[in-house]
Amino acid sequence: MALSPAIRTVAIVGTGVIGRSWAAVFARAGCETRLFDVDPDQLPRARVWLDGQRKPDWGPIVACATVDAALDTAGYVQESGPERLDVKQQLFVDLDRAAPPSAILASSTSAFDMTEIARGLRHPERCIVAHPVNPPHVIPAVEVLGGIRTAVDVVDRTCDLLRAVGQTPVVLKKHVHGFILNRLQFALVREAIHLLQHDVADVEAIDAVVREGLGLRWALLGPFAVADTNKDDGVRAYFGGYEQWIIDLMNQLGPTPSLDGDLIERIGKALDGARGETSRAEVREWRDRMVVEIRRLKADNPVARVGERAQ
Ligand SMILES: NC(=O)c1ccc[n+]([C@@H]2O[C@H](COP(=O)([O-])OP(=O)(O)OC[C@H]3O[C@@H](n4cnc5c(N)ncnc54)[C@H](O)[C@@H]3O)[C@@H](O)[C@H]2O)c1
């Protein structure tokens, strides 16, 4: 895989679920990938997972004892610490101090505004959001968005690097809490919980409608492109022809539900029952393998490029 020659050394700060997966993305593209985590138990855990993934042609993976050592020669830093604004702000103070002047500082944040994270930093112009979809070594989309002081060339260089390591950057025009992915995801989850609370269906039935229905199309086409295929005359006929029906239906969608302990337990029990003897790790491993297969299959499908052309 060709890699942007300008950035060959990457640092991952925070090596939990997302950080270790980012490490796989960069190392498999040949980058020297330097890891730091404040929790001394976390680095060996990430290492074990990465050793299980790595292939002989990967770049070196170096576990570092300090953030300074991790960032020393880095051209790009992927912050993947906890999703708390105060923690991210302090982390970015440390990263801004320790990184070489030309390094890009990217955050995996799922919702926060880079303008807030980088407030008061010496070099906010090099700070950017690069929000992955879990797990990024399997799922390519990355939401990319600067703060108000982020330099335009930092957005471009981040996208170039992400493309060079096999990801699909999607640039947002402005900040909105939760970006695109989590807003769409939780619009659906909100309604799923509403349906469950109103006893319209059980957990299994709601999951089945997405797994065996909506999700199959969405793996190929986005919601607008799906609408375009729902009528012979396309999206204009679909949205235009069904306008009142769609508006009436949208008006009936549920308000934000509560997530009380009993409800969470009911969902947990249903999913434990559905998984049976299969472990959660086995389900994850199967999910990741299938996603890779789906990506391989749809790479040859011209219709699947509709979404890519839209960017
Ligand atoms: N898990 C997901 O599905 C997902 C998806 C996309 C984005 N994200 C985002 O990625 C980020 C990481 O999420 P995660 O699920 O990997 O969390 P996680 O809890 O699994 O990992 C966070 C890691 O950061 C480490 N850490 C805490 N403070 C630190 C510090 N000061 N310096 C260095 N390391 C520190 C922790 O020890 C831990 O290993 C969050 O911002 C999250 O919103 C998560």
Short mmCIF file of C-alpha atoms and ligand atoms in Angstrom, two decimals:
data_model
loop_
_atom_site.label_atom_id
_atom_site.label_comp_id
_atom_site.label_asym_id
_atom_site.label_seq_id
_atom_site.Cartn_x
_atom_site.Cartn_y
_atom_site.Cartn_z
CA MET A 1 0.00 0.00 0.00
CA ALA A 2 1.53 3.37 -1.03
CA LEU A 3 2.01 5.78 1.85
CA SER A 4 2.41 9.55 1.74
CA PRO A 5 6.20 9.92 1.98
CA ALA A 6 5.81 13.05 4.09
CA ILE A 7 4.31 11.16 7.03
CA ARG A 8 6.00 7.88 7.88
CA THR A 9 5.86 8.01 11.66
CA VAL A 10 2.56 8.09 13.52
CA ALA A 11 1.84 8.20 17.26
CA ILE A 12 -1.25 6.70 18.87
CA VAL A 13 -2.10 8.20 22.26
CA GLY A 14 -4.59 6.00 24.12
CA THR A 15 -4.46 2.35 23.08
CA GLY A 16 -7.92 1.06 24.00
CA VAL A 17 -10.44 -0.37 21.53
CA ILE A 18 -9.97 2.44 19.02
CA GLY A 19 -6.29 3.30 19.54
CA ARG A 20 -5.09 -0.27 19.00
CA SER A 21 -7.22 -0.56 15.85
CA TRP A 22 -5.77 2.74 14.53
CA ALA A 23 -2.31 1.30 15.24
CA ALA A 24 -3.16 -1.63 12.94
CA VAL A 25 -4.28 0.81 10.20
CA PHE A 26 -1.00 2.73 10.23
CA ALA A 27 1.38 -0.17 10.87
CA ARG A 28 -0.08 -2.30 8.06
CA ALA A 29 0.48 0.65 5.70
CA GLY A 30 4.17 0.56 6.62
CA CYS A 31 4.30 3.46 9.10
CA GLU A 32 6.43 3.33 12.19
CA THR A 33 3.63 3.36 14.78
CA ARG A 34 4.49 4.58 18.27
CA LEU A 35 2.09 3.85 21.13
CA PHE A 36 1.50 5.59 24.45
CA ASP A 37 -1.12 4.96 27.11
CA VAL A 38 -1.33 6.44 30.60
CA ASP A 39 -2.42 3.03 31.95
CA PRO A 40 0.68 0.79 32.08
CA ASP A 41 -1.49 -2.36 31.77
CA GLN A 42 -3.07 -1.16 28.54
CA LEU A 43 0.04 -1.15 26.31
CA PRO A 44 0.80 -4.88 26.78
CA ARG A 45 -2.89 -5.63 26.12
CA ALA A 46 -2.79 -3.64 22.89
CA ARG A 47 0.48 -5.34 21.99
CA VAL A 48 -1.03 -8.83 22.39
CA TRP A 49 -3.96 -7.86 20.17
CA LEU A 50 -1.68 -6.26 17.55
CA ASP A 51 0.64 -9.31 17.55
CA GLY A 52 -2.41 -11.40 16.68
CA GLN A 53 -3.16 -9.13 13.69
CA ARG A 54 0.25 -8.25 12.34
CA LYS A 55 1.70 -9.46 9.03
CA PRO A 56 5.40 -9.57 8.10
CA ASP A 57 5.17 -6.48 5.86
CA TRP A 58 3.80 -4.18 8.61
CA GLY A 59 5.87 -1.25 9.83
CA PRO A 60 7.42 -1.37 13.31
CA ILE A 61 5.18 -0.89 16.36
CA VAL A 62 6.96 0.74 19.29
CA ALA A 63 5.48 0.96 22.80
CA CYS A 64 6.68 4.14 24.55
CA ALA A 65 6.93 4.91 28.26
CA THR A 66 6.13 8.63 27.89
CA VAL A 67 4.06 10.80 25.60
CA ASP A 68 7.25 12.70 24.69
CA ALA A 69 8.94 9.53 23.51
CA ALA A 70 5.89 8.56 21.46
CA LEU A 71 5.63 11.94 19.76
CA ASP A 72 9.34 12.66 19.36
CA THR A 73 9.51 12.00 15.59
CA ALA A 74 5.79 11.76 14.76
CA GLY A 75 4.34 13.49 11.70
CA TYR A 76 0.77 12.62 12.71
CA VAL A 77 -0.75 11.92 16.13
CA GLN A 78 -4.05 10.09 16.59
CA GLU A 79 -5.40 10.91 20.07
CA SER A 80 -7.69 8.09 21.21
CA GLY A 81 -8.19 8.79 24.91
CA PRO A 82 -11.51 8.78 26.81
CA GLU A 83 -14.51 10.73 25.48
CA ARG A 84 -14.42 13.58 28.03
CA LEU A 85 -13.92 17.16 26.96
CA ASP A 86 -11.67 18.07 29.93
CA VAL A 87 -9.49 15.00 29.34
CA LYS A 88 -9.18 15.74 25.61
CA GLN A 89 -8.32 19.40 26.33
CA GLN A 90 -5.52 18.40 28.73
CA LEU A 91 -4.30 15.72 26.33
CA PHE A 92 -4.08 18.26 23.53
CA VAL A 93 -2.04 20.61 25.76
CA ASP A 94 0.42 17.72 26.21
CA LEU A 95 0.39 16.79 22.53
CA ASP A 96 0.87 20.40 21.39
CA ARG A 97 3.86 20.71 23.73
CA ALA A 98 5.48 17.38 22.84
CA ALA A 99 4.87 17.05 19.08
CA PRO A 100 7.31 18.32 16.44
CA PRO A 101 6.08 21.67 14.99
CA SER A 102 4.96 20.17 11.66
CA ALA A 103 2.97 17.28 13.19
CA ILE A 104 -0.80 17.05 12.75
CA LEU A 105 -2.75 16.42 15.98
CA ALA A 106 -5.93 14.44 15.27
CA SER A 107 -8.61 13.35 17.72
CA SER A 108 -10.82 10.25 17.52
CA THR A 109 -13.55 12.11 19.42
CA SER A 110 -17.05 10.86 18.64
CA ALA A 111 -18.79 14.18 19.18
CA PHE A 112 -16.71 17.11 20.48
CA ASP A 113 -15.89 20.31 18.62
CA MET A 114 -12.19 20.76 17.82
CA THR A 115 -12.65 24.50 18.44
CA GLU A 116 -13.34 23.59 22.11
CA ILE A 117 -10.67 20.91 22.40
CA ALA A 118 -7.97 23.21 20.97
CA ARG A 119 -9.07 26.38 22.81
CA GLY A 120 -6.03 28.14 24.30
CA LEU A 121 -3.44 25.96 22.56
CA ARG A 122 -0.34 27.48 21.03
CA HIS A 123 -0.96 25.73 17.70
CA PRO A 124 -4.69 25.13 17.15
CA GLU A 125 -4.12 25.34 13.40
CA ARG A 126 -2.72 21.80 13.37
CA CYS A 127 -5.56 20.22 15.37
CA ILE A 128 -8.31 18.25 13.65
CA VAL A 129 -11.01 15.67 14.30
CA ALA A 130 -10.52 12.31 12.54
CA HIS A 131 -13.45 10.30 13.88
CA PRO A 132 -13.25 6.61 12.93
CA VAL A 133 -15.94 3.98 12.80
CA ASN A 134 -15.20 1.10 15.18
CA PRO A 135 -12.98 -0.73 14.29
CA PRO A 136 -11.06 1.46 11.82
CA HIS A 137 -8.74 -1.36 10.70
CA VAL A 138 -11.85 -2.97 9.18
CA ILE A 139 -14.23 -0.06 8.47
CA PRO A 140 -12.80 2.70 6.25
CA ALA A 141 -14.98 5.80 6.82
CA VAL A 142 -13.37 8.57 8.90
CA GLU A 143 -15.24 11.82 9.60
CA VAL A 144 -12.78 14.71 9.22
CA LEU A 145 -13.43 18.20 10.55
CA GLY A 146 -11.30 21.10 11.75
CA GLY A 147 -12.06 23.68 14.41
CA ILE A 148 -12.42 27.33 13.46
CA ARG A 149 -8.65 27.81 13.69
CA THR A 150 -7.61 24.64 11.86
CA ALA A 151 -5.56 25.36 8.71
CA VAL A 152 -7.07 24.25 5.39
CA ASP A 153 -3.87 22.41 4.44
CA VAL A 154 -4.13 20.36 7.66
CA VAL A 155 -7.54 19.09 6.48
CA ASP A 156 -6.02 18.23 3.08
CA ARG A 157 -2.92 16.57 4.54
CA THR A 158 -5.04 14.54 6.97
CA CYS A 159 -7.27 13.31 4.13
CA ASP A 160 -4.20 12.48 2.01
CA LEU A 161 -2.69 10.44 4.82
CA LEU A 162 -5.96 8.65 5.59
CA ARG A 163 -6.41 7.73 1.92
CA ALA A 164 -2.79 6.59 1.71
CA VAL A 165 -3.36 4.15 4.61
CA GLY A 166 -6.56 2.78 3.05
CA GLN A 167 -9.26 4.78 4.89
CA THR A 168 -12.09 6.82 3.33
CA PRO A 169 -12.10 10.37 4.73
CA VAL A 170 -15.45 12.18 4.67
CA VAL A 171 -15.09 15.92 5.29
CA LEU A 172 -17.85 17.74 7.21
CA LYS A 173 -18.61 21.37 6.37
CA LYS A 174 -19.23 22.39 9.97
CA HIS A 175 -19.37 21.03 13.51
CA VAL A 176 -22.49 19.40 14.84
CA HIS A 177 -22.47 17.36 18.06
CA GLY A 178 -22.05 13.67 17.15
CA PHE A 179 -21.06 14.46 13.56
CA ILE A 180 -22.95 12.49 10.88
CA LEU A 181 -22.37 8.93 12.00
CA ASN A 182 -23.54 9.12 15.59
CA ARG A 183 -26.49 11.35 14.75
CA LEU A 184 -27.72 8.83 12.18
CA GLN A 185 -26.88 5.90 14.44
CA PHE A 186 -28.70 7.29 17.46
CA ALA A 187 -31.71 8.45 15.43
CA LEU A 188 -32.20 4.75 14.68
CA VAL A 189 -31.30 3.53 18.18
CA ARG A 190 -33.71 6.08 19.68
CA GLU A 191 -36.57 4.70 17.64
CA ALA A 192 -35.51 1.09 18.34
CA ILE A 193 -35.75 1.79 22.09
CA HIS A 194 -39.05 3.59 21.64
CA LEU A 195 -40.49 0.54 19.81
CA LEU A 196 -39.18 -1.75 22.55
CA GLN A 197 -40.59 0.39 25.37
CA HIS A 198 -43.98 0.48 23.66
CA ASP A 199 -43.86 -3.30 23.27
CA VAL A 200 -44.24 -3.13 19.49
CA ALA A 201 -41.64 -5.89 19.16
CA ASP A 202 -38.85 -7.64 21.07
CA VAL A 203 -35.10 -7.00 20.80
CA GLU A 204 -34.66 -9.93 18.40
CA ALA A 205 -37.35 -8.69 16.01
CA ILE A 206 -36.01 -5.12 15.90
CA ASP A 207 -32.45 -6.35 15.29
CA ALA A 208 -33.73 -8.74 12.61
CA VAL A 209 -35.46 -5.95 10.67
CA VAL A 210 -32.17 -4.03 10.49
CA ARG A 211 -29.93 -7.10 10.00
CA GLU A 212 -32.09 -8.82 7.38
CA GLY A 213 -33.63 -5.67 5.91
CA LEU A 214 -32.41 -2.09 6.15
CA GLY A 215 -28.78 -3.00 6.87
CA LEU A 216 -28.37 -5.13 3.75
CA ARG A 217 -29.17 -2.15 1.53
CA TRP A 218 -27.25 0.34 3.65
CA ALA A 219 -24.07 -1.72 3.28
CA LEU A 220 -24.25 -0.84 -0.42
CA LEU A 221 -26.02 2.53 -0.65
CA GLY A 222 -26.68 5.40 1.72
CA PRO A 223 -30.20 6.47 2.77
CA PHE A 224 -30.58 8.94 -0.11
CA ALA A 225 -29.26 6.49 -2.72
CA VAL A 226 -31.58 3.78 -1.32
CA ALA A 227 -34.51 6.20 -1.73
CA ASP A 228 -33.41 6.70 -5.34
CA THR A 229 -33.82 2.96 -5.97
CA ASN A 230 -37.20 2.68 -4.25
CA LYS A 231 -39.15 3.98 -7.26
CA ASP A 232 -38.64 3.44 -10.99
CA ASP A 233 -38.41 7.22 -11.37
CA GLY A 234 -36.00 7.65 -8.49
CA VAL A 235 -35.74 9.86 -5.44
CA ARG A 236 -37.91 12.70 -6.81
CA ALA A 237 -40.80 10.31 -7.28
CA TYR A 238 -40.13 8.65 -3.92
CA PHE A 239 -39.83 11.75 -1.70
CA GLY A 240 -42.22 13.77 -3.89
CA GLY A 241 -44.82 11.04 -4.39
CA TYR A 242 -44.86 9.94 -0.74
CA GLU A 243 -44.22 13.33 0.83
CA GLN A 244 -47.29 13.46 3.10
CA TRP A 245 -46.97 9.80 4.07
CA ILE A 246 -43.31 10.30 5.00
CA ILE A 247 -44.00 13.48 6.98
CA ASP A 248 -46.90 11.84 8.86
CA LEU A 249 -44.67 8.89 9.73
CA MET A 250 -41.78 11.12 10.85
CA ASN A 251 -44.19 13.03 13.09
CA GLN A 252 -45.05 9.78 14.87
CA LEU A 253 -41.45 8.82 15.71
CA GLY A 254 -40.75 8.62 19.42
CA PRO A 255 -39.20 11.28 21.67
CA THR A 256 -35.87 10.64 23.43
CA PRO A 257 -36.52 7.59 25.62
CA SER A 258 -35.09 6.91 29.06
CA LEU A 259 -32.35 4.31 29.32
CA ASP A 260 -33.24 2.88 32.71
CA GLY A 261 -31.47 -0.11 34.25
CA ASP A 262 -34.39 -2.49 33.69
CA LEU A 263 -34.51 -1.67 30.01
CA ILE A 264 -30.75 -2.10 29.58
CA GLU A 265 -30.97 -5.45 31.43
CA ARG A 266 -33.85 -6.57 29.17
CA ILE A 267 -31.74 -5.78 26.08
CA GLY A 268 -28.68 -7.48 27.62
CA LYS A 269 -30.62 -10.67 28.45
CA ALA A 270 -32.12 -10.84 24.96
CA LEU A 271 -28.70 -10.48 23.33
CA ASP A 272 -27.07 -13.02 25.70
CA GLY A 273 -29.84 -15.44 24.76
CA ALA A 274 -29.45 -14.78 21.03
CA ARG A 275 -25.67 -15.35 21.23
CA GLY A 276 -26.07 -18.58 23.22
CA GLU A 277 -22.76 -20.43 23.55
CA THR A 278 -21.02 -18.07 21.11
CA SER A 279 -18.77 -15.56 22.87
CA ARG A 280 -18.93 -11.82 22.21
CA ALA A 281 -15.30 -12.01 20.97
CA GLU A 282 -16.35 -14.64 18.41
CA VAL A 283 -19.21 -12.44 17.23
CA ARG A 284 -16.81 -9.49 16.86
CA GLU A 285 -14.31 -11.62 14.97
CA TRP A 286 -17.07 -12.88 12.63
CA ARG A 287 -18.38 -9.31 12.15
CA ASP A 288 -14.92 -8.04 11.18
CA ARG A 289 -14.32 -10.92 8.75
CA MET A 290 -17.72 -10.39 7.10
CA VAL A 291 -17.18 -6.63 6.77
CA VAL A 292 -13.91 -7.31 4.94
CA GLU A 293 -15.78 -9.77 2.66
CA ILE A 294 -18.56 -7.29 1.95
CA ARG A 295 -16.01 -4.59 1.12
CA ARG A 296 -14.25 -7.00 -1.26
CA LEU A 297 -17.52 -7.89 -2.98
CA LYS A 298 -18.78 -4.35 -3.37
CA ALA A 299 -15.45 -3.06 -4.65
CA ASP A 300 -16.43 -4.58 -8.02
CA ASN A 301 -19.94 -3.15 -7.98
CA PRO A 302 -20.37 0.11 -9.95
CA VAL A 303 -23.55 0.94 -8.01
CA ALA A 304 -21.58 0.87 -4.76
CA ARG A 305 -19.45 3.75 -6.03
CA VAL A 306 -22.46 6.08 -5.99
CA GLY A 307 -21.70 7.06 -2.40
CA GLU A 308 -18.00 7.58 -3.11
CA ARG A 309 -18.71 9.85 -6.11
CA ALA A 310 -21.06 11.95 -3.98
CA GLN A 311 -18.14 13.28 -1.87
N1 LIG B 1 -15.41 2.59 20.91
C1 LIG B 1 -16.01 3.08 19.85
O1 LIG B 1 -16.95 2.48 19.28
C2 LIG B 1 -15.53 4.39 19.25
C3 LIG B 1 -15.81 4.66 17.90
C4 LIG B 1 -15.32 5.85 17.33
C5 LIG B 1 -14.62 6.76 18.12
N2 LIG B 1 -14.40 6.48 19.44
C6 LIG B 1 -13.67 7.47 20.22
O2 LIG B 1 -12.33 7.03 20.37
C7 LIG B 1 -11.82 7.47 21.63
C8 LIG B 1 -11.32 6.26 22.41
O3 LIG B 1 -12.41 5.39 22.65
P1 LIG B 1 -12.19 3.87 23.11
O4 LIG B 1 -13.50 3.19 22.94
O5 LIG B 1 -10.97 3.30 22.48
O6 LIG B 1 -11.90 4.09 24.67
P2 LIG B 1 -11.13 3.12 25.67
O7 LIG B 1 -11.62 3.45 27.02
O8 LIG B 1 -11.19 1.70 25.20
O9 LIG B 1 -9.60 3.60 25.54
C9 LIG B 1 -9.15 4.85 26.00
C10 LIG B 1 -7.68 4.69 26.35
O10 LIG B 1 -7.12 5.96 26.66
C11 LIG B 1 -6.22 5.77 27.75
N3 LIG B 1 -5.98 7.08 28.37
C12 LIG B 1 -6.74 7.74 29.29
N4 LIG B 1 -6.18 8.93 29.61
C13 LIG B 1 -5.02 9.00 28.87
C14 LIG B 1 -3.98 9.97 28.77
N5 LIG B 1 -4.02 11.10 29.47
N6 LIG B 1 -2.94 9.71 27.95
C15 LIG B 1 -2.89 8.56 27.23
N7 LIG B 1 -3.85 7.61 27.29
C16 LIG B 1 -4.90 7.83 28.09
C17 LIG B 1 -6.90 4.75 28.64
O11 LIG B 1 -5.98 4.14 29.52
C18 LIG B 1 -7.46 3.80 27.59
O12 LIG B 1 -6.52 2.79 27.26
C19 LIG B 1 -12.95 8.24 22.31
O13 LIG B 1 -12.82 9.60 22.04
C20 LIG B 1 -14.18 7.67 21.63
O14 LIG B 1 -15.30 8.54 21.63
C21 LIG B 1 -14.83 5.32 20.03
#
